[in-house]
Short mmCIF file of C-alpha atoms in Angstrom, two decimals:
data_model
loop_
_atom_site.label_atom_id
_atom_site.label_comp_id
_atom_site.label_asym_id
_atom_site.label_seq_id
_atom_site.Cartn_x
_atom_site.Cartn_y
_atom_site.Cartn_z
CA UNK A 1 9.03 18.41 10.81
CA UNK A 2 5.50 17.88 12.21
CA UNK A 3 2.75 20.48 12.45
CA UNK A 4 0.11 19.87 15.13
CA UNK A 5 -2.96 22.12 14.99
CA UNK A 6 -4.06 24.02 18.11
CA UNK A 7 -7.15 21.79 18.35
CA UNK A 8 -4.99 18.65 18.24
CA UNK A 9 -2.56 20.09 20.79
CA UNK A 10 -5.47 20.78 23.18
CA UNK A 11 -6.75 17.22 22.58
CA UNK A 12 -3.32 15.73 23.42
CA UNK A 13 -3.02 17.87 26.57
CA UNK A 14 -6.43 16.57 27.70
CA UNK A 15 -5.49 12.93 26.96
CA UNK A 16 -2.11 13.27 28.64
CA UNK A 17 -3.66 14.71 31.82
CA UNK A 18 -4.89 11.17 32.62
CA UNK A 19 -1.41 9.65 32.11
CA UNK A 20 1.53 9.42 34.54
CA UNK A 21 3.62 12.60 34.95
CA UNK A 22 6.19 13.10 32.19
CA UNK A 23 4.26 11.15 29.54
CA UNK A 24 4.41 12.68 26.07
CA UNK A 25 3.33 11.43 22.64
CA UNK A 26 5.25 9.42 20.08
CA UNK A 27 4.67 9.94 16.35
CA UNK A 28 5.97 7.07 14.23
CA UNK A 29 5.89 5.32 10.87
CA UNK A 30 5.68 1.53 10.60
CA UNK A 31 7.45 0.21 7.45
CA UNK A 32 8.62 3.71 6.40
CA UNK A 33 9.54 4.14 2.76
CA UNK A 34 7.36 1.27 1.56
CA UNK A 35 3.90 1.05 -0.01
CA UNK A 36 2.68 -0.48 3.28
CA UNK A 37 3.82 2.49 5.41
CA UNK A 38 1.42 3.33 8.27
CA UNK A 39 1.65 6.35 10.56
CA UNK A 40 0.60 6.41 14.15
CA UNK A 41 0.55 8.30 17.43
CA UNK A 42 0.89 6.70 20.85
CA UNK A 43 1.67 7.61 24.45
CA UNK A 44 5.36 7.86 25.24
CA UNK A 45 6.11 7.39 28.95
CA UNK A 46 9.49 8.70 30.19
CA UNK A 47 11.06 5.21 30.19
CA UNK A 48 10.20 4.77 26.47
CA UNK A 49 12.25 7.76 25.29
CA UNK A 50 15.22 6.64 23.19
CA UNK A 51 18.59 8.43 23.13
CA UNK A 52 18.33 9.09 19.36
CA UNK A 53 14.72 10.39 19.47
CA UNK A 54 13.97 13.82 18.06
CA UNK A 55 11.99 15.79 20.65
CA UNK A 56 9.61 18.48 19.39
CA UNK A 57 8.13 20.87 21.94
CA UNK A 58 4.47 21.83 21.79
CA UNK A 59 2.12 23.64 24.16
CA UNK A 60 1.90 21.39 27.24
CA UNK A 61 3.66 18.28 25.89
CA UNK A 62 6.47 17.07 23.65
CA UNK A 63 6.33 14.78 20.62
CA UNK A 64 9.01 12.11 20.30
CA UNK A 65 10.03 10.82 16.86
CA UNK A 66 12.37 7.86 16.44
CA UNK A 67 15.40 8.22 14.19
CA UNK A 68 14.07 5.78 11.54
CA UNK A 69 10.69 7.56 11.22
CA UNK A 70 11.98 11.15 11.23
CA UNK A 71 12.82 11.58 7.51
CA UNK A 72 9.44 10.13 6.53
CA UNK A 73 7.52 12.55 8.77
CA UNK A 74 8.73 15.69 6.98
CA UNK A 75 5.70 17.92 6.29
CA UNK A 76 3.43 15.69 8.43
CA UNK A 77 0.35 17.31 9.98
CA UNK A 78 -1.88 16.25 12.86
CA UNK A 79 -5.31 17.80 13.29
CA UNK A 80 -8.34 17.23 15.50
CA UNK A 81 -11.54 17.74 13.53
CA UNK A 82 -15.05 17.89 14.95
CA UNK A 83 -18.11 17.62 12.70
CA UNK A 84 -21.70 16.36 12.95
CA UNK A 85 -20.45 12.76 13.08
CA UNK A 86 -18.12 13.39 16.03
CA UNK A 87 -14.44 14.09 16.55
CA UNK A 88 -11.48 12.57 14.80
CA UNK A 89 -7.72 12.87 15.05
CA UNK A 90 -6.15 12.93 11.57
CA UNK A 91 -2.49 12.35 10.77
CA UNK A 92 -1.30 13.12 7.24
CA UNK A 93 2.26 12.22 6.30
CA UNK A 94 2.78 12.69 2.55
CA UNK A 95 6.35 11.39 2.76
CA UNK A 96 5.69 8.21 4.76
CA UNK A 97 5.78 5.87 1.78
CA UNK A 98 8.77 7.53 0.18
CA UNK A 99 11.31 9.91 1.66
CA UNK A 100 11.08 13.38 0.17
CA UNK A 101 13.74 13.92 -2.46
CA UNK A 102 15.76 17.09 -2.89
CA UNK A 103 15.10 19.58 -5.68
CA UNK A 104 18.41 18.63 -7.33
CA UNK A 105 17.66 14.86 -7.36
CA UNK A 106 17.48 13.13 -10.73
CA UNK A 107 14.33 13.56 -12.80
CA UNK A 108 13.38 9.91 -12.31
CA UNK A 109 13.75 10.23 -8.50
CA UNK A 110 11.57 13.35 -8.45
CA UNK A 111 8.92 11.74 -10.68
CA UNK A 112 8.95 8.58 -8.58
CA UNK A 113 8.41 10.72 -5.48
CA UNK A 114 5.36 12.43 -7.06
CA UNK A 115 3.98 9.05 -8.12
CA UNK A 116 4.32 7.57 -4.63
CA UNK A 117 3.26 10.62 -2.62
CA UNK A 118 0.51 12.14 -4.81
CA UNK A 119 -0.63 9.97 -7.72
CA UNK A 120 -0.75 6.45 -6.25
CA UNK A 121 -2.74 7.53 -3.16
CA UNK A 122 -5.41 8.88 -5.56
CA UNK A 123 -5.41 5.70 -7.66
CA UNK A 124 -5.53 3.51 -4.53
CA UNK A 125 -9.20 4.43 -4.01
CA UNK A 126 -9.88 2.37 -7.15
CA UNK A 127 -7.42 -0.35 -6.20
CA UNK A 128 -4.89 0.88 -8.75
CA UNK A 129 -1.33 2.14 -8.93
CA UNK A 130 1.35 3.14 -11.41
CA UNK A 131 5.06 2.53 -11.58
CA UNK A 132 7.74 4.47 -13.46
CA UNK A 133 9.45 2.08 -15.89
CA UNK A 134 11.88 4.54 -17.49
CA UNK A 135 12.37 8.03 -18.89
CA UNK A 136 13.30 7.95 -22.56
CA UNK A 137 15.99 10.15 -24.12
CA UNK A 138 13.29 12.42 -25.56
CA UNK A 139 11.74 13.01 -22.11
CA UNK A 140 8.83 10.57 -22.16
CA UNK A 141 7.95 9.02 -18.78
CA UNK A 142 7.05 5.39 -19.46
CA UNK A 143 4.52 4.12 -16.91
CA UNK A 144 3.11 0.70 -16.01
CA UNK A 145 -0.43 0.56 -14.58
CA UNK A 146 -1.33 -2.09 -12.05
CA UNK A 147 -4.14 -3.26 -9.79
CA UNK A 148 -7.60 -1.92 -10.61
CA UNK A 149 -6.16 0.36 -13.32
CA UNK A 150 -5.20 -2.63 -15.47
CA UNK A 151 -8.09 -3.07 -17.88
CA UNK A 152 -10.06 -0.06 -16.63
CA UNK A 153 -12.08 1.64 -19.36
CA UNK A 154 -11.00 5.09 -18.06
CA UNK A 155 -7.25 4.43 -18.12
CA UNK A 156 -6.63 6.67 -21.17
CA UNK A 157 -8.46 9.58 -19.55
CA UNK A 158 -6.60 9.02 -16.28
CA UNK A 159 -3.28 8.94 -18.16
CA UNK A 160 -3.74 11.95 -20.45
CA UNK A 161 -6.05 14.27 -18.49
CA UNK A 162 -4.77 13.39 -15.05
CA UNK A 163 -1.28 11.95 -14.71
CA UNK A 164 0.33 13.45 -17.83
CA UNK A 165 -1.13 16.90 -17.18
CA UNK A 166 0.05 16.84 -13.56
CA UNK A 167 3.57 15.64 -14.40
CA UNK A 168 4.03 18.09 -17.32
CA UNK A 169 2.92 20.97 -15.05
CA UNK A 170 5.38 19.88 -12.36
CA UNK A 171 8.35 19.22 -14.64
CA UNK A 172 8.17 21.77 -17.48
CA UNK A 173 11.10 21.61 -19.87
CA UNK A 174 12.25 18.28 -18.42
CA UNK A 175 9.36 16.04 -19.39
CA UNK A 176 7.73 16.00 -22.83
CA UNK A 177 5.01 13.38 -22.31
CA UNK A 178 3.79 10.22 -20.64
CA UNK A 179 3.29 6.77 -22.20
CA UNK A 180 1.54 3.66 -20.88
CA UNK A 181 3.22 0.29 -21.61
CA UNK A 182 0.61 -1.80 -19.80
CA UNK A 183 -1.07 -4.55 -21.80
CA UNK A 184 -4.53 -3.93 -20.35
CA UNK A 185 -6.64 -6.99 -19.79
CA UNK A 186 -10.14 -6.37 -18.51
CA UNK A 187 -11.14 -8.63 -15.65
CA UNK A 188 -12.76 -8.79 -12.24
CA UNK A 189 -9.81 -6.80 -10.82
CA UNK A 190 -10.58 -3.82 -13.08
CA UNK A 191 -12.30 -0.75 -11.67
CA UNK A 192 -15.61 -0.11 -13.44
#
């Protein structure tokens, strides 16, 4: 479920050495499955362990995950990176905003998962996002742009060279193209 690098494990062991005996860590997701999902790590003293927690053993400590967060922490990674600016603990949970779907899920569910877990995080740096409106009978994914993408002068390039290329590569034989239905209006919200 969660991969913790050796550097991060050593960091947690060091932090936990200053805590009361039996304290572990808790990895959690606030508002899992939503666009506002946030991941976190905290101390988990023995009296904070819940009966339905998943307990994952690591070298020198255990990680507790509550039942609600568990499906959204699939493929999560925690690392401890040191560079010239200092040290930083990083937690990446690609499924926090949307639970990973199975390979046999419907095409629209699998596309929606890719949009939420891969495409929208990239567009968010420009204040933008996309939403799947429908998949037509001839395999066209109809998308609606929002936020900073609405009215952006690069939206056609983003659609054809980025999103369409990525989705066609991921869903060969199932998807034949991508279409934008947004009525773009340039304004102060648009990314320049």
